[in-house]
PDB file of C-alpha atoms in Angstrom:
ATOM      1  CA  MET E   1      33.712  17.293  -1.297  1.00 66.00           C
ATOM      2  CA  ARG E   2      31.850  18.595  -4.341  1.00 66.00           C
ATOM      3  CA  ALA E   3      30.586  15.101  -5.114  1.00 63.00           C
ATOM      4  CA  ALA E   4      29.168  14.737  -1.594  1.00 58.00           C
ATOM      5  CA  ILE E   5      27.391  18.089  -1.806  1.00 60.00           C
ATOM      6  CA  LEU E   6      25.994  17.269  -5.242  1.00 52.00           C
ATOM      7  CA  THR E   7      24.782  13.850  -4.077  1.00 52.00           C
ATOM      8  CA  THR E   8      23.093  15.371  -1.019  1.00 52.00           C
ATOM      9  CA  LEU E   9      21.446  18.037  -3.157  1.00 48.00           C
ATOM     10  CA  LEU E  10      20.115  15.451  -5.620  1.00 47.00           C
ATOM     11  CA  VAL E  11      18.681  13.323  -2.821  1.00 46.00           C
ATOM     12  CA  VAL E  12      16.972  16.312  -1.177  1.00 42.00           C
ATOM     13  CA  LEU E  13      15.492  17.483  -4.484  1.00 43.00           C
ATOM     14  CA  ALA E  14      14.176  13.992  -5.233  1.00 42.00           C
ATOM     15  CA  LEU E  15      12.353  13.627  -1.894  1.00 40.00           C
ATOM     16  CA  PRO E  16       9.073  15.268  -2.992  1.00 41.00           C
ATOM     17  CA  ALA E  17       8.845  12.776  -5.870  1.00 45.00           C
ATOM     18  CA  TRP E  18       8.575   9.856  -3.451  1.00 52.00           C
ATOM     19  CA  ALA E  19       4.913   9.319  -2.684  1.00 70.00           C
ATOM     20  CA  GLU E  20       4.032   8.743   0.937  1.00 86.00           C
ATOM     21  CA  PRO E  21       1.866   5.611   1.150  1.00 88.00           C
ATOM     22  CA  LEU E  22      -1.849   5.841   1.782  1.00 90.00           C
ATOM     23  CA  ARG E  23      -2.455   4.007   5.061  1.00 88.00           C
ATOM     24  CA  VAL E  24      -5.765   2.342   5.802  1.00 89.00           C
ATOM     25  CA  GLY E  25      -6.818  -0.235   8.367  1.00 87.00           C
ATOM     26  CA  ARG E  26      -8.239  -3.584   7.357  1.00 86.00           C
ATOM     27  CA  ASP E  27     -12.041  -3.305   7.027  1.00 88.00           C
ATOM     28  CA  GLU E  28     -11.732   0.494   7.192  1.00 92.00           C
ATOM     29  CA  ALA E  29     -12.036   3.220   4.551  1.00 94.00           C
ATOM     30  CA  ILE E  30     -10.379   6.551   3.781  1.00 95.00           C
ATOM     31  CA  VAL E  31     -11.473   9.324   1.408  1.00 96.00           C
ATOM     32  CA  VAL E  32      -8.912  10.391  -1.199  1.00 96.00           C
ATOM     33  CA  PRO E  33      -9.522  13.720  -2.986  1.00 96.00           C
ATOM     34  CA  LEU E  34      -8.150  14.116  -6.521  1.00 95.00           C
ATOM     35  CA  ASN E  35      -6.840  17.174  -8.380  1.00 94.00           C
ATOM     36  CA  GLY E  36      -8.692  16.215 -11.558  1.00 95.00           C
ATOM     37  CA  ALA E  37     -11.519  14.043 -12.865  1.00 95.00           C
ATOM     38  CA  ALA E  38     -10.696  10.326 -12.685  1.00 95.00           C
ATOM     39  CA  ARG E  39     -11.451   8.054 -15.596  1.00 95.00           C
ATOM     40  CA  ASP E  40      -9.412   4.913 -14.890  1.00 95.00           C
ATOM     41  CA  VAL E  41      -8.579   3.488 -11.461  1.00 96.00           C
ATOM     42  CA  VAL E  42      -6.136   0.591 -11.159  1.00 96.00           C
ATOM     43  CA  VAL E  43      -5.413  -1.346  -7.947  1.00 97.00           C
ATOM     44  CA  GLY E  44      -2.369  -3.621  -8.087  1.00 95.00           C
ATOM     45  CA  ASN E  45      -3.775  -6.354  -5.814  1.00 93.00           C
ATOM     46  CA  PRO E  46      -7.546  -6.210  -5.235  1.00 94.00           C
ATOM     47  CA  ARG E  47      -7.243  -8.719  -2.375  1.00 92.00           C
ATOM     48  CA  ILE E  48      -5.417  -6.041  -0.354  1.00 90.00           C
ATOM     49  CA  ALA E  49      -7.428  -2.894  -1.207  1.00 94.00           C
ATOM     50  CA  ASP E  50     -10.574  -1.931  -3.075  1.00 96.00           C
ATOM     51  CA  VAL E  51     -11.513   1.478  -4.457  1.00 96.00           C
ATOM     52  CA  GLN E  52     -14.942   3.007  -4.942  1.00 95.00           C
ATOM     53  CA  VAL E  53     -15.347   6.095  -7.099  1.00 93.00           C
ATOM     54  CA  GLN E  54     -17.565   8.564  -5.197  1.00 94.00           C
ATOM     55  CA  GLY E  55     -17.462  11.238  -7.890  1.00 92.00           C
ATOM     56  CA  PRO E  56     -15.014  12.400 -10.544  1.00 91.00           C
ATOM     57  CA  ARG E  57     -12.709  13.965  -7.933  1.00 95.00           C
ATOM     58  CA  ARG E  58     -13.142  11.669  -4.946  1.00 96.00           C
ATOM     59  CA  LEU E  59     -12.238   8.038  -4.232  1.00 96.00           C
ATOM     60  CA  VAL E  60     -12.789   5.828  -1.214  1.00 97.00           C
ATOM     61  CA  VAL E  61     -10.014   3.304  -0.523  1.00 97.00           C
ATOM     62  CA  ILE E  62     -11.072   0.261   1.517  1.00 96.00           C
ATOM     63  CA  GLY E  63      -8.602  -2.032   3.274  1.00 92.00           C
ATOM     64  CA  LYS E  64      -9.448  -5.659   2.481  1.00 91.00           C
ATOM     65  CA  GLY E  65      -6.344  -7.643   3.424  1.00 86.00           C
ATOM     66  CA  TYR E  66      -3.033  -7.005   5.156  1.00 81.00           C
ATOM     67  CA  GLY E  67      -0.144  -5.916   2.978  1.00 82.00           C
ATOM     68  CA  GLU E  68       0.898  -3.350   0.397  1.00 88.00           C
ATOM     69  CA  THR E  69      -0.335  -2.712  -3.119  1.00 91.00           C
ATOM     70  CA  SER E  70      -0.378   0.143  -5.615  1.00 95.00           C
ATOM     71  CA  LEU E  71      -3.075   2.609  -6.650  1.00 97.00           C
ATOM     72  CA  THR E  72      -2.954   4.459  -9.970  1.00 97.00           C
ATOM     73  CA  VAL E  73      -5.591   6.933 -11.154  1.00 96.00           C
ATOM     74  CA  LEU E  74      -5.655   8.347 -14.705  1.00 96.00           C
ATOM     75  CA  ASP E  75      -7.705  11.179 -16.186  1.00 95.00           C
ATOM     76  CA  GLY E  76      -9.493  11.134 -19.554  1.00 94.00           C
ATOM     77  CA  ALA E  77      -6.291  12.070 -21.409  1.00 95.00           C
ATOM     78  CA  GLY E  78      -4.326   9.251 -19.774  1.00 95.00           C
ATOM     79  CA  ARG E  79      -2.393  11.565 -17.440  1.00 95.00           C
ATOM     80  CA  VAL E  80      -1.545  10.231 -13.989  1.00 96.00           C
ATOM     81  CA  LEU E  81      -3.578  11.972 -11.283  1.00 95.00           C
ATOM     82  CA  LEU E  82      -2.375   9.724  -8.485  1.00 95.00           C
ATOM     83  CA  SER E  83       0.196   6.957  -8.203  1.00 96.00           C
ATOM     84  CA  GLN E  84       0.773   5.839  -4.629  1.00 95.00           C
ATOM     85  CA  PRO E  85       1.383   2.736  -2.596  1.00 94.00           C
ATOM     86  CA  VAL E  86      -1.471   1.641  -0.328  1.00 92.00           C
ATOM     87  CA  VAL E  87      -0.562  -0.038   2.963  1.00 86.00           C
ATOM     88  CA  VAL E  88      -3.287  -1.996   4.755  1.00 85.00           C
ATOM     89  CA  THR E  89      -2.758  -2.790   8.429  1.00 80.00           C
ATOM     90  CA  GLY E  90      -4.940  -3.739  11.366  1.00 71.00           C
ATOM     91  CA  GLY E  91      -5.648  -0.091  12.168  1.00 51.00           C
ATOM     92  CA  GLU E  92      -2.646   1.160  14.112  1.00 51.00           C
ATOM     93  CA  GLU E  93      -1.230  -2.353  14.249  1.00 55.00           C
ATOM     94  CA  ARG E  94       2.088  -3.425  12.816  1.00 70.00           C
ATOM     95  CA  LEU E  95       2.766  -6.556  10.825  1.00 72.00           C
ATOM     96  CA  VAL E  96       5.494  -8.903  12.045  1.00 80.00           C
ATOM     97  CA  SER E  97       6.867 -11.926  10.177  1.00 81.00           C
ATOM     98  CA  VAL E  98       8.520 -14.749  12.103  1.00 86.00           C
ATOM     99  CA  ILE E  99      10.762 -17.057  10.078  1.00 88.00           C
ATOM    100  CA  THR E 100      11.716 -20.404  11.572  1.00 90.00           C
ATOM    101  CA  ALA E 101      13.951 -23.105  10.144  1.00 90.00           C
ATOM    102  CA  ASP E 102      14.243 -26.825  10.676  1.00 86.00           C
ATOM    103  CA  LYS E 103      15.518 -29.808   8.683  1.00 87.00           C
ATOM    104  CA  SER E 104      12.596 -29.595   6.249  1.00 87.00           C
ATOM    105  CA  GLY E 105      13.181 -25.927   5.374  1.00 88.00           C
ATOM    106  CA  PHE E 106      11.880 -22.497   6.289  1.00 88.00           C
ATOM    107  CA  LYS E 107       8.421 -21.499   7.506  1.00 87.00           C
ATOM    108  CA  GLU E 108       7.117 -17.938   7.633  1.00 86.00           C
ATOM    109  CA  THR E 109       4.282 -16.941   9.973  1.00 84.00           C
ATOM    110  CA  HIS E 110       2.704 -13.470   9.972  1.00 80.00           C
ATOM    111  CA  PHE E 111       1.279 -11.548  12.943  1.00 80.00           C
ATOM    112  CA  SER E 112      -0.509  -8.228  13.268  1.00 73.00           C
ATOM    113  CA  CYS E 113       0.786  -6.684  16.518  1.00 74.00           C
ATOM    114  CA  ALA E 114      -0.431  -3.804  18.739  1.00 60.00           C
ATOM    115  CA  PRO E 115      -0.569  -4.100  21.635  1.00 59.00           C
ATOM    116  CA  ARG E 116      -0.686  -7.898  21.374  1.00 67.00           C
ATOM    117  CA  CYS E 117       0.116 -10.080  18.363  1.00 74.00           C
ATOM    118  CA  VAL E 118      -2.582 -11.968  16.482  1.00 68.00           C
ATOM    119  CA  ARG E 119      -1.733 -14.482  13.772  1.00 74.00           C
ATOM    120  CA  VAL E 120      -2.757 -13.399  10.281  1.00 72.00           C
ATOM    121  CA  LEU E 121      -4.437 -16.009   8.107  1.00 62.00           C
ATOM    122  CA  GLU E 122      -2.100 -17.278   5.391  1.00 60.00           C
ATOM    123  CA  ASP E 123      -4.368 -15.991   2.616  1.00 53.00           C
ATOM    124  CA  GLN E 124      -4.029 -12.546   4.223  1.00 49.00           C
ATOM    125  CA  ALA E 125      -0.228 -12.646   4.407  1.00 46.00           C
ATOM    126  CA  PRO E 126       1.739  -9.916   2.622  1.00 47.00           C
ATOM    127  CA  GLY E 127       2.910 -10.869  -0.822  1.00 48.00           C
ATOM    128  CA  THR E 128       0.121 -13.386  -1.385  1.00 46.00           C
ATOM    129  CA  PRO E 129      -0.561 -13.487  -5.121  1.00 44.00           C
ATOM    130  CA  ALA E 130      -3.981 -12.508  -6.390  1.00 41.00           C
ATOM    131  CA  PRO E 131      -6.219 -15.348  -7.602  1.00 42.00           C
ATOM    132  CA  LYS E 132      -6.046 -16.106 -11.313  1.00 40.00           C
TER     133      LYS E 132
END
């Protein structure tokens, strides 16, 4: 019983440490205020999201392609001001993957759905690697 209570307590205390993703629609932008002056801004996959610095304490995140990437912002001393996932969707749409199989193997097709589904171009599919 003690172990269950301890486990529950640890999970509850860890919840604030999990960053809620920033959500932005494709071809849309959101303003992100910062608690300090940004010096370095790193986007995990620039094909999914772009960031413009609008001042030392304000960023604009722009959705470029469907999927999820990371955003990290550091101050002049190298301290992390922001470290959050960024999820880009078709506005309020949801992404659906359909996997089919035949004798030649598996095929995955992606759709952005709400209220109807529209096929997502393969170069916009989640998990697509960035160009080298």
